[in-house]
Coordinates of C-alpha atoms (C1' of nucleotides) in Angstrom, one line a residue:
Chain R
M653 CA -59.5 23.7 184.7
D654 CA -62.4 26.1 184.8
I655 CA -62.3 29.5 186.4
A656 CA -63.7 28.2 189.7
E657 CA -61.0 25.6 190.0
V658 CA -58.3 28.2 189.4
A659 CA -59.9 30.5 191.9
K660 CA -60.0 27.7 194.5
R661 CA -56.4 26.6 193.9
T662 CA -54.9 30.1 194.0
G663 CA -57.2 32.1 196.2
V664 CA -57.6 34.6 193.4
P665 CA -61.2 35.5 192.9
A666 CA -62.8 34.7 189.6
S667 CA -63.5 38.3 189.0
T668 CA -59.8 39.0 189.3
L669 CA -59.0 36.2 186.9
R670 CA -61.3 37.7 184.3
Y671 CA -59.8 41.1 185.0
Y672 CA -56.3 39.7 184.5
E673 CA -57.3 38.0 181.3
K674 CA -58.7 41.2 180.0
R675 CA -55.5 43.0 180.9
G676 CA -53.6 40.3 179.1
L677 CA -51.8 38.9 182.1
I678 CA -53.2 35.4 181.8
H679 CA -54.8 33.6 178.9
S680 CA -57.5 30.9 178.7
V681 CA -56.8 28.1 176.3
G682 CA -60.3 27.9 174.9
R683 CA -63.9 27.6 175.9
D684 CA -66.1 24.9 177.0
G685 CA -69.3 26.2 175.8
L686 CA -68.8 29.7 176.9
R687 CA -66.8 28.9 180.0
R688 CA -63.1 29.6 180.0
R689 CA -60.7 26.7 180.3
F690 CA -57.3 27.3 181.8
A691 CA -54.1 25.3 181.3
P692 CA -52.3 24.3 184.6
G693 CA -49.5 26.7 183.7
V694 CA -51.8 29.6 184.6
L695 CA -51.1 28.7 188.3
D696 CA -47.4 29.5 187.8
Q697 CA -48.3 32.6 186.0
L698 CA -50.5 33.7 188.8
A699 CA -47.7 32.9 191.3
L700 CA -45.4 35.1 189.2
I701 CA -48.0 37.9 189.2
A702 CA -48.3 37.6 193.0
L703 CA -44.6 37.8 193.3
G704 CA -44.4 40.8 191.1
Q705 CA -47.1 42.5 193.1
A706 CA -45.4 41.7 196.4
A707 CA -42.3 43.3 194.8
G708 CA -44.1 46.4 194.1
L709 CA -44.5 46.0 190.4
S710 CA -47.6 47.4 188.8
L711 CA -49.7 45.0 186.7
D712 CA -48.3 46.8 183.6
E713 CA -44.8 46.0 184.7
V714 CA -45.6 42.4 185.4
H715 CA -47.3 42.3 182.1
A716 CA -44.1 43.4 180.4
M717 CA -42.3 40.5 182.0
L718 CA -44.5 37.8 180.8
S719 CA -45.7 39.5 177.7
P720 CA -44.0 38.4 174.5
D721 CA -46.2 35.4 174.2
G722 CA -45.6 32.2 176.1
E723 CA -43.3 31.9 179.0
P724 CA -41.9 34.7 181.2
N725 CA -39.2 36.8 179.7
I726 CA -37.8 38.7 182.5
D727 CA -36.2 42.1 182.4
R728 CA -33.2 41.5 184.7
Q729 CA -32.4 45.1 184.9
L730 CA -35.8 46.0 186.1
L731 CA -35.7 43.2 188.6
S732 CA -32.4 44.5 190.0
A733 CA -33.7 48.0 190.1
K734 CA -36.8 46.8 191.9
A735 CA -34.7 44.8 194.4
D736 CA -32.7 47.9 195.1
E737 CA -35.8 49.9 195.6
I738 CA -37.2 47.3 198.0
D739 CA -33.9 47.3 199.9
A740 CA -34.1 51.0 200.3
L741 CA -37.7 50.7 201.4
I742 CA -36.7 48.1 203.9
K743 CA -34.2 50.5 205.3
R744 CA -36.8 53.2 205.8
L745 CA -39.3 50.8 207.2
R746 CA -36.8 49.6 209.7
A747 CA -36.3 53.1 210.8
V748 CA -40.0 53.6 211.0
S749 CA -40.5 50.4 213.0
N750 CA -37.8 51.4 215.5
G751 CA -39.4 54.8 215.7
L752 CA -42.7 53.4 216.4
R753 CA -41.4 51.0 219.0
H754 CA -39.6 53.8 220.7
A755 CA -42.7 56.0 220.6
A756 CA -44.7 53.1 222.1
A757 CA -42.3 52.5 224.9
C758 CA -41.2 56.0 225.7
P759 CA -42.1 56.9 229.2
A760 CA -42.2 60.6 228.6
P761 CA -45.6 62.0 229.4
S762 CA -45.9 64.0 226.3
H763 CA -43.9 63.1 223.3
A764 CA -43.1 66.7 222.9
A765 CA -40.8 66.1 225.9
C766 CA -39.0 63.1 224.5
P767 CA -35.8 64.0 222.7
S768 CA -35.6 60.7 220.8
F769 CA -39.1 61.2 219.5
Q770 CA -38.2 64.7 218.5
K771 CA -35.2 63.2 216.6
L772 CA -37.4 60.7 215.0
L773 CA -39.9 63.4 213.9
K774 CA -37.0 65.3 212.5
A775 CA -35.8 62.3 210.6
A776 CA -39.3 61.8 209.3
A777 CA -39.5 65.3 208.2
Q778 CA -36.2 65.0 206.4
G779 CA -36.2 61.5 205.1
I780 CA -39.9 60.8 204.5
F781 CA -40.8 64.0 203.0
N782 CA -38.1 63.6 200.4
T783 CA -38.6 60.0 199.7
Q784 CA -39.1 59.4 196.1
A785 CA -40.0 55.7 196.0
E786 CA -43.0 55.1 194.0
P787 CA -46.2 53.8 195.5
T788 CA -45.0 50.3 195.9
R789 CA -47.8 48.2 197.2
K790 CA -46.8 45.4 199.5
A791 CA -49.5 42.9 199.9
P792 CA -52.3 42.0 197.7
R793 CA -55.3 43.0 199.7
R794 CA -57.4 40.0 199.7
T795 CA -60.8 40.4 201.2
R796 CA -62.1 37.0 200.8
A797 CA -59.1 34.7 201.0
Chain Z
M674 CA -46.7 81.3 208.4
D675 CA -49.0 81.2 205.5
I676 CA -49.8 78.1 203.5
A677 CA -47.1 78.6 201.0
E678 CA -44.5 78.9 203.7
V679 CA -45.6 75.6 205.2
A680 CA -45.7 74.0 201.8
K681 CA -42.2 75.2 201.1
R682 CA -40.8 74.1 204.4
T683 CA -42.3 70.6 204.4
G684 CA -42.7 69.8 200.7
V685 CA -46.4 69.1 201.3
P686 CA -48.4 70.9 198.6
A687 CA -50.9 73.5 199.6
S688 CA -53.7 71.5 198.3
T689 CA -52.7 68.7 200.7
L690 CA -52.5 71.1 203.6
R691 CA -56.0 72.3 202.9
Y692 CA -57.1 68.7 202.6
Y693 CA -55.5 67.8 205.9
E694 CA -57.2 70.7 207.6
K695 CA -60.5 69.7 206.2
R696 CA -59.9 66.2 207.6
G697 CA -59.0 67.7 211.0
L698 CA -55.4 66.6 210.9
I699 CA -54.0 70.0 211.2
H700 CA -55.4 73.3 212.2
S701 CA -54.8 76.9 211.2
V702 CA -54.6 79.4 214.0
G703 CA -56.6 82.1 212.3
R704 CA -56.9 84.1 209.2
D705 CA -55.0 86.9 207.8
G706 CA -57.7 88.4 205.7
L707 CA -58.9 85.1 204.3
R708 CA -55.6 83.4 204.3
R709 CA -54.8 80.8 206.8
R710 CA -52.1 81.3 209.3
F711 CA -50.3 78.4 210.7
A712 CA -48.4 78.1 214.0
P713 CA -44.9 76.6 213.7
G714 CA -46.1 73.5 215.6
V715 CA -47.8 72.4 212.4
L716 CA -44.5 71.4 211.1
D717 CA -44.1 68.8 213.8
Q718 CA -47.6 67.7 213.2
L719 CA -46.9 67.2 209.6
A720 CA -43.8 65.3 210.4
L721 CA -45.9 63.1 212.6
I722 CA -48.4 62.6 209.9
A723 CA -45.6 61.6 207.5
L724 CA -44.2 59.2 210.0
G725 CA -47.6 57.7 210.5
Q726 CA -48.1 57.3 206.8
A727 CA -44.7 55.8 206.3
A728 CA -45.7 53.3 209.0
G729 CA -48.8 52.4 207.1
L730 CA -51.3 54.2 209.2
S731 CA -54.3 55.6 207.4
L732 CA -55.1 59.2 207.8
D733 CA -57.9 58.2 210.1
E734 CA -55.6 56.3 212.3
V735 CA -53.1 59.2 212.4
H736 CA -56.0 61.5 213.2
A737 CA -56.9 59.3 216.2
M738 CA -53.4 59.8 217.5
L739 CA -53.3 63.5 217.5
S740 CA -57.0 64.0 217.9
P741 CA -58.2 64.9 221.4
D742 CA -57.2 68.5 220.9
G743 CA -53.7 69.8 221.2
E744 CA -50.7 67.6 221.3
P745 CA -50.3 64.1 220.1
N746 CA -51.8 61.5 222.4
I747 CA -50.5 58.3 221.1
D748 CA -52.0 54.8 221.2
R749 CA -49.0 52.8 222.2
Q750 CA -50.7 49.5 221.6
L751 CA -51.5 50.5 218.0
L752 CA -48.0 51.7 217.5
S753 CA -46.6 48.4 218.8
A754 CA -48.9 46.5 216.6
K755 CA -48.0 48.6 213.6
A756 CA -44.3 48.0 214.3
D757 CA -44.9 44.3 214.4
E758 CA -46.7 44.5 211.1
I759 CA -43.9 46.5 209.6
D760 CA -41.4 43.9 210.8
A761 CA -43.4 41.2 209.3
L762 CA -43.6 43.2 206.1
I763 CA -39.8 43.7 206.1
K764 CA -39.4 40.0 206.4
R765 CA -41.5 39.4 203.4
L766 CA -39.9 42.2 201.4
R767 CA -36.5 40.8 202.2
A768 CA -37.6 37.4 200.7
V769 CA -39.0 39.2 197.7
S770 CA -35.8 41.2 197.2
N771 CA -33.7 38.1 197.4
G772 CA -36.0 36.4 195.0
L773 CA -35.8 39.2 192.6
R774 CA -32.0 39.3 192.8
H775 CA -31.9 35.7 192.1
A776 CA -34.2 36.0 189.2
A777 CA -32.1 38.8 187.9
A778 CA -28.9 36.9 188.2
C779 CA -30.0 33.4 187.4
P780 CA -28.2 32.1 184.4
A781 CA -30.9 29.6 183.4
P782 CA -32.2 30.4 180.0
S783 CA -35.8 30.0 180.9
H784 CA -36.8 30.6 184.5
A785 CA -39.0 27.5 184.1
A786 CA -35.7 25.6 184.2
C787 CA -34.3 27.2 187.4
P788 CA -35.1 25.3 190.5
S789 CA -34.5 28.3 192.8
F790 CA -36.9 30.3 190.8
Q791 CA -39.4 27.6 191.0
K792 CA -39.0 27.5 194.7
L793 CA -39.5 31.2 194.9
L794 CA -42.7 31.0 192.9
K795 CA -43.9 28.3 195.1
A796 CA -43.2 30.4 198.1
A797 CA -45.0 33.3 196.4
A798 CA -47.9 31.1 195.8
Q799 CA -48.0 29.9 199.4
G800 CA -46.9 33.0 201.3
I801 CA -48.1 35.8 199.2
F802 CA -51.5 34.5 198.4
N803 CA -52.2 34.0 202.0
T804 CA -50.7 37.2 203.4
Q805 CA -53.2 39.1 205.3
A806 CA -51.4 42.3 206.0
E807 CA -53.6 45.2 205.3
P808 CA -52.8 47.6 202.5
T809 CA -50.0 49.4 204.2
R810 CA -48.7 52.2 202.1
K811 CA -45.1 52.9 202.4
A812 CA -44.1 56.2 201.0
P813 CA -46.2 59.3 200.5
R814 CA -46.2 59.5 196.7
R815 CA -45.1 63.0 196.1
T816 CA -45.4 64.0 192.5
R817 CA -44.0 67.5 192.8
A818 CA -41.5 67.3 195.7
Chain N
dC1345 C1' -89.8 21.4 180.9
dC1346 C1' -88.1 24.3 183.9
dT1347 C1' -85.5 25.9 187.6
dT1348 C1' -81.0 26.3 189.7
dG1349 C1' -76.5 27.4 189.8
dA1350 C1' -72.2 28.4 187.5
dC1351 C1' -70.6 31.0 184.1
dT1352 C1' -70.6 35.1 180.6
dT1353 C1' -70.5 40.2 179.4
dG1354 C1' -69.7 45.4 179.6
dA1355 C1' -70.4 49.1 182.5
dA1356 C1' -70.3 51.2 186.6
dG1357 C1' -68.9 51.5 191.5
dT1358 C1' -65.3 51.3 195.4
dT1359 C1' -61.3 53.0 198.2
dG1360 C1' -57.8 56.3 200.0
dA1361 C1' -55.4 60.1 199.3
dC1362 C1' -55.1 63.5 196.9
dT1363 C1' -55.3 67.0 192.7
dT1364 C1' -57.6 69.9 189.6
dC1365 C1' -61.1 73.0 188.3
dA1366 C1' -63.9 77.1 188.0
dA1367 C1' -65.2 81.0 190.0
dC1368 C1' -64.1 84.2 193.2
dT1369 C1' -61.5 87.4 196.8
dT1370 C1' -57.2 89.6 198.5
dT1371 C1' -52.8 91.1 198.7
dT1372 C1' -48.9 93.1 196.5
dA1373 C1' -45.9 95.2 193.0
dG1374 C1' -45.5 98.7 189.7
Chain W
dC1455 C1' -55.3 102.3 190.4
dT1456 C1' -54.8 98.2 188.3
dA1457 C1' -53.3 93.9 187.0
dA1458 C1' -50.9 89.8 188.3
dA1459 C1' -49.9 86.6 191.8
dA1460 C1' -51.5 84.0 195.6
dG1461 C1' -55.1 82.7 198.4
dT1462 C1' -60.1 80.9 199.0
dT1463 C1' -64.1 77.6 198.2
dG1464 C1' -66.9 73.2 197.1
dA1465 C1' -67.3 70.0 193.7
dA1466 C1' -65.5 66.9 190.7
dG1467 C1' -61.7 64.3 188.7
dT1468 C1' -57.7 60.9 189.1
dC1469 C1' -55.3 56.5 189.9
dA1470 C1' -54.8 51.3 190.5
dA1471 C1' -56.6 47.3 191.1
dC1472 C1' -60.3 45.4 191.7
dT1473 C1' -65.5 44.3 192.9
dT1474 C1' -70.2 44.6 192.0
dC1475 C1' -74.1 44.8 189.1
dA1476 C1' -77.6 43.9 185.7
dA1477 C1' -78.7 41.1 182.2
dG1478 C1' -78.0 37.2 179.7
dT1479 C1' -76.3 32.1 178.3
dC1480 C1' -76.0 27.4 179.2
dA1481 C1' -75.7 22.5 181.1
dA1482 C1' -77.7 19.4 184.2
dG1483 C1' -80.9 17.5 187.7
dG1484 C1' -85.6 16.7 189.3

DNA sequence: CCTTGACTTGAAGTTGACTTCAACTTTTAG
DNA sequence: CTAAAAGTTGAAGTCAACTTCAAGTCAAGG
């Protein structure tokens, strides 16, 4: 497969594939002239990368997981920890979502007057200000799917 | 309150407060010499900003909500939409978390051999690649709480 | 033969939300 | 009074994950 084929099949732009290769996340299996050729396994690797990203891993962390050489060797502790982190994040997000819904539905003319909203703000001030979760990114922002 | 006081009470660094003021998200009520003085209401505003950030709003979006002049005027539709977005995100995150936990616990020697993991990867390839949620940021990354 | 289009490269640019810096002014403690 | 501590400014730097650019290489079709 050439780079365009991989790009088409995965939705990952060619520029990103080159970038990933430079970072050592994927490997091409040779050149056809000067064009990279990719083995089909790269599709799985890219899926794994996407999964990692969705889980909030940095590319470096993902790299560590499939690094040694061939197939993914996975750091189970890290995965567990990340899962915990995600669960904590989910909790906070649920609170935020509820808060937003309340704010959206609240009939009070000014939100200053709404006690629930006040409570929410207070929780935000407490909980959010002190949140230590790292900058987990959710979704790969894809501009040109 | 001077800037240090606000910083201490909210955990938001002074540099960030100045930045927010420059962007029009908060306002100082005057100067004490050349030092800004803040009204206590700024604490609520900062809580609202933190809430918005946790909800994945950009600073511009947050700005729109408390913009007109004084108190927050809230775009209920936007809030609802954001809540929906967050709920969708939660769903995806839950799937990812489960996936991670499985991967962490899976006894298969190579994950290539584990059908559940394969399934997860497939889902990742399908679901994550096509996810269109915008780059919602979860938690304000605070380096020096 | 020569243009077109797909690929190559390294380097530089983008985005959002900040942080850091240098140079300076003020307030405050001793 | 004086020096340190805290505040001020605009400009520039940072970070991650890419994207875009300029300039070049190459295979194939007309």
